[in-house]
Short mmCIF file of C-alpha atoms in Angstrom, two decimals:
data_model
loop_
_atom_site.label_atom_id
_atom_site.label_comp_id
_atom_site.label_asym_id
_atom_site.label_seq_id
_atom_site.Cartn_x
_atom_site.Cartn_y
_atom_site.Cartn_z
CA MET P 1 81.12 -25.79 38.07
CA GLU P 2 77.92 -26.94 40.06
CA ILE P 3 74.20 -27.99 38.71
CA LYS P 4 71.23 -27.35 40.17
CA PRO P 5 68.17 -28.56 39.66
CA MET P 6 65.76 -26.79 37.86
CA GLU P 7 63.14 -24.10 39.43
CA ARG P 8 60.00 -25.30 38.72
CA ILE P 9 58.82 -21.90 38.65
CA TRP P 10 55.14 -22.74 36.55
CA GLU P 11 54.42 -24.44 39.43
CA LYS P 12 53.78 -21.35 41.74
CA VAL P 13 50.93 -20.28 39.04
CA TRP P 14 49.47 -23.68 39.23
CA PRO P 15 45.94 -24.14 41.05
CA ASP P 16 45.94 -24.94 44.74
CA TYR P 17 44.28 -28.42 43.04
CA TRP P 18 46.19 -29.37 40.45
CA PRO P 19 48.67 -31.86 41.74
CA HIS P 20 52.51 -30.70 41.16
CA SER P 21 53.13 -35.19 40.35
CA ILE P 22 51.44 -38.18 38.44
CA GLU P 23 51.83 -42.15 40.05
CA TYR P 24 52.73 -43.18 36.29
CA GLY P 25 51.76 -46.65 36.29
CA ARG P 26 54.80 -50.34 35.20
CA GLU P 27 52.28 -50.85 31.86
CA SER P 28 54.11 -51.15 28.95
CA ILE P 29 52.66 -48.47 25.74
CA VAL P 30 52.07 -52.01 24.56
CA TRP P 31 49.47 -53.27 27.29
CA HIS P 32 47.58 -49.63 27.20
CA LEU P 33 46.98 -50.34 23.40
CA TYR P 34 45.65 -53.90 24.00
CA HIS P 35 43.45 -52.72 26.65
CA ASN P 36 42.14 -49.66 24.63
CA ALA P 37 42.24 -52.40 21.69
CA ASN P 38 38.78 -53.85 24.10
CA ARG P 39 37.51 -50.83 25.71
CA PHE P 40 36.63 -48.24 22.00
CA ARG P 41 36.92 -51.90 19.66
CA ASP P 42 34.21 -50.11 16.90
CA LYS P 43 35.93 -46.44 17.42
CA PRO P 44 38.65 -44.86 14.64
CA ALA P 45 42.57 -45.32 16.19
CA ILE P 46 44.43 -43.61 12.99
CA VAL P 47 42.20 -41.74 9.52
CA TYR P 48 44.62 -41.90 6.47
CA TYR P 49 42.75 -40.01 3.32
CA GLY P 50 39.86 -41.28 4.52
CA THR P 51 40.77 -44.54 5.47
CA GLU P 52 39.61 -45.22 8.77
CA ILE P 53 41.62 -48.62 10.44
CA THR P 54 39.46 -48.85 14.61
CA PHE P 55 41.02 -49.44 17.14
CA GLY P 56 40.19 -53.44 17.40
CA GLU P 57 41.96 -53.97 13.95
CA LEU P 58 44.98 -52.12 14.80
CA LYS P 59 45.47 -53.95 17.87
CA ASN P 60 45.03 -57.06 15.47
CA LEU P 61 47.06 -55.82 12.42
CA VAL P 62 50.17 -54.72 15.58
CA TRP P 63 49.78 -58.65 16.30
CA GLN P 64 50.24 -59.48 13.43
CA ALA P 65 53.31 -57.17 12.53
CA ALA P 66 54.67 -58.49 15.92
CA GLY P 67 53.64 -61.81 14.67
CA GLY P 68 55.94 -61.35 11.55
CA LEU P 69 59.23 -59.60 12.78
CA GLN P 70 58.54 -62.36 15.26
CA LYS P 71 59.21 -65.39 12.54
CA LEU P 72 62.17 -63.17 11.45
CA GLY P 73 64.12 -63.83 14.34
CA VAL P 74 63.24 -60.75 16.28
CA SER P 75 63.96 -60.46 20.35
CA LYS P 76 63.88 -58.68 23.02
CA GLY P 77 67.01 -55.95 23.06
CA ASP P 78 67.28 -56.51 18.89
CA ARG P 79 67.28 -53.05 17.14
CA VAL P 80 64.00 -52.76 14.31
CA TYR P 81 64.74 -49.33 12.19
CA LEU P 82 61.48 -47.60 10.35
CA ALA P 83 62.71 -45.90 7.96
CA LEU P 84 58.60 -44.74 7.40
CA GLU P 85 56.92 -41.09 6.81
CA ASN P 86 53.44 -40.06 9.13
CA CYS P 87 52.06 -43.99 7.98
CA PRO P 88 49.63 -47.27 10.25
CA GLN P 89 53.51 -48.97 9.04
CA PHE P 90 54.96 -46.63 11.39
CA ILE P 91 52.00 -46.82 14.14
CA ILE P 92 51.74 -50.89 13.54
CA SER P 93 55.73 -50.98 13.25
CA TYR P 94 55.83 -48.99 16.65
CA TYR P 95 54.13 -50.94 18.37
CA ALA P 96 54.91 -54.92 16.94
CA THR P 97 58.37 -53.62 17.96
CA MET P 98 57.60 -52.86 21.72
CA ALA P 99 55.52 -55.66 22.16
CA LEU P 100 58.42 -58.32 21.85
CA GLY P 101 60.37 -56.30 24.12
CA ALA P 102 62.53 -54.61 20.83
CA ILE P 103 63.84 -51.58 20.71
CA VAL P 104 62.05 -48.53 17.86
CA ILE P 105 64.51 -46.39 15.55
CA ALA P 106 63.49 -43.72 13.70
CA GLY P 107 64.68 -42.23 10.84
CA SER P 108 63.86 -39.34 9.13
CA PRO P 109 63.29 -40.91 5.38
CA MET P 110 64.58 -37.59 3.67
CA TYR P 111 67.85 -39.87 5.16
CA LYS P 112 70.23 -39.50 2.13
CA GLY P 113 73.13 -43.21 1.26
CA GLY P 114 75.69 -42.38 3.69
CA GLU P 115 73.38 -41.21 6.94
CA LEU P 116 71.46 -43.96 6.10
CA THR P 117 74.67 -45.23 6.43
CA TYR P 118 75.46 -44.47 9.92
CA VAL P 119 71.94 -44.47 11.05
CA LEU P 120 72.15 -48.80 10.45
CA ASN P 121 75.53 -49.44 12.01
CA ASP P 122 76.03 -46.97 15.39
CA CYS P 123 72.46 -48.63 15.52
CA THR P 124 73.24 -52.25 14.71
CA ALA P 125 69.37 -52.48 13.51
CA LYS P 126 68.70 -56.51 12.16
CA VAL P 127 65.13 -55.66 10.14
CA VAL P 128 64.77 -52.30 8.83
CA ILE P 129 60.51 -51.60 7.42
CA ILE P 130 61.61 -49.48 4.19
CA GLU P 131 59.45 -47.34 1.73
CA ASP P 132 59.72 -48.03 -1.85
CA ALA P 133 60.29 -45.32 -3.13
CA LEU P 134 63.80 -45.39 -0.22
CA PHE P 135 64.44 -48.74 -1.55
CA PRO P 136 66.96 -48.53 -4.51
CA ILE P 137 68.88 -46.68 -1.06
CA LEU P 138 69.17 -48.80 1.19
CA GLN P 139 69.71 -51.11 -1.83
CA SER P 140 72.69 -49.27 -2.94
CA ILE P 141 74.05 -49.12 0.81
CA ARG P 142 73.38 -53.63 1.65
CA PRO P 143 76.86 -54.48 1.57
CA GLN P 144 78.30 -51.99 3.83
CA VAL P 145 75.64 -52.13 6.74
CA PRO P 146 76.13 -55.77 7.60
CA SER P 147 73.63 -55.77 11.17
CA VAL P 148 70.41 -55.67 8.63
CA GLU P 149 69.07 -59.16 8.13
CA SER P 150 66.18 -58.32 6.53
CA VAL P 151 64.03 -55.75 4.84
CA ILE P 152 60.37 -55.23 5.07
CA VAL P 153 58.75 -52.74 1.86
CA THR P 154 55.53 -51.06 2.16
CA SER P 155 53.49 -48.77 0.24
CA LEU P 156 52.37 -46.00 0.99
CA ALA P 157 49.49 -46.46 -1.39
CA GLU P 158 48.86 -49.56 0.67
CA TYR P 159 46.45 -47.53 3.09
CA ILE P 160 45.22 -45.28 0.55
CA PRO P 161 41.32 -45.51 -0.26
CA ALA P 162 39.90 -44.95 -3.83
CA GLU P 163 39.16 -41.59 -3.53
CA PRO P 164 41.33 -40.34 -1.28
CA THR P 165 40.44 -37.19 1.35
CA LEU P 166 43.24 -35.43 0.56
CA PRO P 167 45.37 -35.12 -2.12
CA VAL P 168 48.35 -37.72 -2.07
CA PRO P 169 51.71 -38.14 -4.21
CA PRO P 170 51.33 -39.39 -7.84
CA GLY P 171 52.63 -42.62 -8.39
CA LEU P 172 51.42 -44.01 -5.68
CA LYS P 173 51.50 -48.00 -6.47
CA VAL P 174 51.32 -50.46 -4.60
CA GLU P 175 52.99 -54.21 -5.87
CA GLY P 176 56.94 -53.61 -7.61
CA ASP P 177 60.23 -55.64 -7.71
CA TYR P 178 62.15 -54.82 -4.53
CA PRO P 179 64.58 -58.08 -4.51
CA GLY P 180 66.09 -60.08 -1.28
CA SER P 181 63.28 -57.89 0.45
CA ILE P 182 59.79 -58.76 2.39
CA PHE P 183 56.98 -57.02 1.05
CA TRP P 184 54.10 -55.53 3.32
CA PRO P 185 51.40 -57.57 2.73
CA ASP P 186 52.88 -61.19 2.42
CA PHE P 187 54.66 -60.01 5.99
CA LEU P 188 51.47 -59.43 7.48
CA THR P 189 50.61 -63.27 6.95
CA ALA P 190 53.63 -65.02 9.65
CA PRO P 191 50.86 -65.53 12.62
CA PRO P 192 50.20 -62.96 15.73
CA LEU P 193 51.67 -63.14 18.12
CA ASP P 194 50.71 -65.41 21.06
CA LYS P 195 52.70 -63.35 24.55
CA LEU P 196 54.23 -59.97 24.59
CA ALA P 197 57.28 -59.99 26.34
CA GLU P 198 57.40 -59.60 30.04
CA LEU P 199 59.45 -55.76 30.79
CA ASP P 200 59.73 -53.91 34.04
CA ILE P 201 59.04 -50.82 32.58
CA LYS P 202 60.77 -49.00 35.59
CA THR P 203 63.89 -50.29 35.54
CA ASP P 204 63.63 -49.99 31.19
CA VAL P 205 63.37 -46.01 30.78
CA ALA P 206 66.80 -44.68 31.23
CA LEU P 207 64.75 -41.06 31.90
CA LEU P 208 61.13 -39.72 32.43
CA GLN P 209 61.49 -36.57 31.97
CA TYR P 210 58.65 -34.76 34.08
#
């Protein structure tokens, strides 16, 4: 069976002044964060339940988190698994992982023990960054996921203000007992990253669907 390229029929109705292709640069996504942080330093990058994190603050948090991952031995090609909902920690961890040239594995926070075991073993995650509510699930399967060397635990309450602009789930707290893990505030005390990983963006992309 011959597979033919998909006909881009939508282009037939485009105005003449619309380009049919775009020249993409070879800068990494973290490079763009760095330069936009300089351009829009005091503009909000994240608004979370009323907490505003500016581009400048986000860049600093990413560099701190990248330094924390580097201190844990994460380097280019390693896998970092994020068991997080939509929260500032996800964005910070995502960029921090990319800054080191490591690979982000974004998993569902709804996974139970069996699903989490399969995914962690399949991707051979070296570090897991996880919400406190999900930590007991990871702790119960820890002997079954030998690739996981370090666990960082965070709480959604970390960035929720005293008077949130939206209703929040009950029972959120920052403190807790998470044996064998690193708590998010301690994780961010490592020296910040001093240099981005060198990446060849053109060869690093497996597939660009445009």
